[in-house]
Short mmCIF file of C-alpha atoms in Angstrom, two decimals:
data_model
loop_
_atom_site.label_atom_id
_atom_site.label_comp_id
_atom_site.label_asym_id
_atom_site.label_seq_id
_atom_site.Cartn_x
_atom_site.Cartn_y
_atom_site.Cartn_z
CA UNK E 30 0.00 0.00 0.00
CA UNK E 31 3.15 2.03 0.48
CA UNK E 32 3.83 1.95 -2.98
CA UNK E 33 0.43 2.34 -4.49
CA UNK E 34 0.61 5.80 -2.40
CA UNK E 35 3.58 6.48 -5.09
CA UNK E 36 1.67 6.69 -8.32
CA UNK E 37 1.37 9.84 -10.19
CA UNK E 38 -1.75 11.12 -12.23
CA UNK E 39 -0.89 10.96 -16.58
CA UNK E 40 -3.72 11.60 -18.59
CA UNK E 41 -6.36 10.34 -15.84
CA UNK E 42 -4.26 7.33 -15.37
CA UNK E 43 -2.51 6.15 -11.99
CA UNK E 44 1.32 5.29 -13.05
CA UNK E 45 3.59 4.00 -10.91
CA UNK E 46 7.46 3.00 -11.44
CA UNK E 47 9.10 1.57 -8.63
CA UNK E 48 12.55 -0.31 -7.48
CA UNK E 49 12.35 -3.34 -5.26
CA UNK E 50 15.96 -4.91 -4.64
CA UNK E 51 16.32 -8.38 -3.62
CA UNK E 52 12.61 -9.52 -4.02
CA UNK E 53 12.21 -12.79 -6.26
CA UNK E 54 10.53 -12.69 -9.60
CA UNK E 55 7.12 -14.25 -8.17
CA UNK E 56 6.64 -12.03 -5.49
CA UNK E 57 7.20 -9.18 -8.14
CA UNK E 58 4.50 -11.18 -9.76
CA UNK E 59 2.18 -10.90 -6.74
CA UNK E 60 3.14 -7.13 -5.78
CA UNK E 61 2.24 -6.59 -9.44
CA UNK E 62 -1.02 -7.78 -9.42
CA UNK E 63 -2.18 -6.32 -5.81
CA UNK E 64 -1.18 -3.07 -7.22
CA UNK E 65 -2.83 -3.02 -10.53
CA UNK E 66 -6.16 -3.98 -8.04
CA UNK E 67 -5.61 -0.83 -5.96
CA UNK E 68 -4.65 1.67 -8.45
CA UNK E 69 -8.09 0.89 -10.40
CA UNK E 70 -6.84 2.56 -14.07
CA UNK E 71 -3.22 2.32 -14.04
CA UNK E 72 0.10 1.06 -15.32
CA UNK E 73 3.00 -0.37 -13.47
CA UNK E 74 7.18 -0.88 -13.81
CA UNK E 75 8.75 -2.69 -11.34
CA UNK E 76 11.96 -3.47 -11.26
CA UNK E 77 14.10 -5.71 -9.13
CA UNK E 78 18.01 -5.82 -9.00
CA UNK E 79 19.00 -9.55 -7.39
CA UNK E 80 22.92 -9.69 -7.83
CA UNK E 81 24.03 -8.62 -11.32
CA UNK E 82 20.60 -9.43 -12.63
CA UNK E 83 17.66 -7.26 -13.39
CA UNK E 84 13.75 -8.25 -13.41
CA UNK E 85 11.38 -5.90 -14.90
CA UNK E 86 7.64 -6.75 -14.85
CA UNK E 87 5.28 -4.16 -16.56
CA UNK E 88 1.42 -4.34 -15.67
CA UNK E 89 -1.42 -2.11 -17.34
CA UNK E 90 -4.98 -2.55 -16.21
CA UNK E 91 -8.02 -3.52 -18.31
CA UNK E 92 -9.21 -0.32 -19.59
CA UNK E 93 -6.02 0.98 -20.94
CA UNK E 94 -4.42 -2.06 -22.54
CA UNK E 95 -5.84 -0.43 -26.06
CA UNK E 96 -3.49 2.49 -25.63
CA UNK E 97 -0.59 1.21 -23.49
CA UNK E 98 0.31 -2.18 -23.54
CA UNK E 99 2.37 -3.72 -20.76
CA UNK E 100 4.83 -5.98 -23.69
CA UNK E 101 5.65 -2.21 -24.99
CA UNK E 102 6.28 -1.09 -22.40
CA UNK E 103 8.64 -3.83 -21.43
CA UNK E 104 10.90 -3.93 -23.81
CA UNK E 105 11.26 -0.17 -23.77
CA UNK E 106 12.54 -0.20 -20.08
CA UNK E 107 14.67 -3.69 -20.84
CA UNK E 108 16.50 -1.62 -23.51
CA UNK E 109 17.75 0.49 -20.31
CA UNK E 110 19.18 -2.47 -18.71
CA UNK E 111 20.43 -4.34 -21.55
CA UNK E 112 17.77 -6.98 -21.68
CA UNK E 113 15.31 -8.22 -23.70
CA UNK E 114 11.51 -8.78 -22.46
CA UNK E 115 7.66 -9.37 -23.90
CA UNK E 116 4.17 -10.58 -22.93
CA UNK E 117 0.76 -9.71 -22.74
CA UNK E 118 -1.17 -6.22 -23.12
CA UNK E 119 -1.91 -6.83 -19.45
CA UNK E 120 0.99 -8.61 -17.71
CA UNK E 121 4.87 -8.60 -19.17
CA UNK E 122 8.12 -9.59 -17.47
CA UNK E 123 11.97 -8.75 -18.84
CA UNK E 124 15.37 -9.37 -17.73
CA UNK E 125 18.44 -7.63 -18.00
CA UNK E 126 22.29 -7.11 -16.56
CA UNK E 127 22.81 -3.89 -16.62
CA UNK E 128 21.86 -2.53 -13.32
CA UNK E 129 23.18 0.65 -13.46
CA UNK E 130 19.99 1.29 -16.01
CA UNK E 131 17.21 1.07 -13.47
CA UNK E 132 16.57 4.73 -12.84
CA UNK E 133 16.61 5.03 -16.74
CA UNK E 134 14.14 2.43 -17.31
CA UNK E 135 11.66 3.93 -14.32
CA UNK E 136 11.91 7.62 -15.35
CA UNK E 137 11.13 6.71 -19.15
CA UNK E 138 7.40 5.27 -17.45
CA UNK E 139 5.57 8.44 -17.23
CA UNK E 140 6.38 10.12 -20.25
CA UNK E 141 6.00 6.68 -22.17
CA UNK E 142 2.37 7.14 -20.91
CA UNK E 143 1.74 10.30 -21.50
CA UNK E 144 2.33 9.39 -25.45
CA UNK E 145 -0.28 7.13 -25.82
CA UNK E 146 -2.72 8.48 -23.44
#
């Protein structure tokens, strides 16, 4: 609930773009999904440096994945952290080793919304 506290307004959406070090791809999984519940109309980054390895997971509700879909999205931030990602409109997960690239890949989030909203 902390972090769902962190989303900004774009274009009537909630956005949020967070860093979580050290928590395991499934809980990002989990955080993912209790956040896209509590934000209603939103889109989410998170990303999660574990050693010299970086796991993105991108998450856009329902009622935006017309405009902004979470596989986009994805590989846009994995780009940042010299990874490679995909999924869904809804749900999409990337990796990367570049850790220094994490601030990169959360500020790009907003504006990346802002776009297609």
């Amino acid at each position: 609930s902390d972090l769902a506290s962190q989303a900004v307004d774009v274009g009537g959406a909630r956005v949020l773009a967070a860093r979580l070090d050290g928590v395991e791809p499934k809980s990002l999984r989990d955080t993912l999904d209790q956040l896209k519940n509590k934000l209603g109309s939103g889109v989410v980054l998170l990303a999660a440096v574990n050693g010299d390895k970086v796991n993105l997971i991108a998450g856009v509700t329902a009622d935006l994945t017309d405009r902004c879909r979470a596989g986009d999205l994805v590989k846009e931030a994995a780009g940042k952290v010299g990874g490679k990602g995909g999924g869904r409109p809804d749900m999409a997960q990337a990796g990367g080793n570049d850790a220094s690239g994490v601030p990169a890949a959360l500020e790009l989030v907003a504006p990346w919304v802002a776009e297609r909203l």
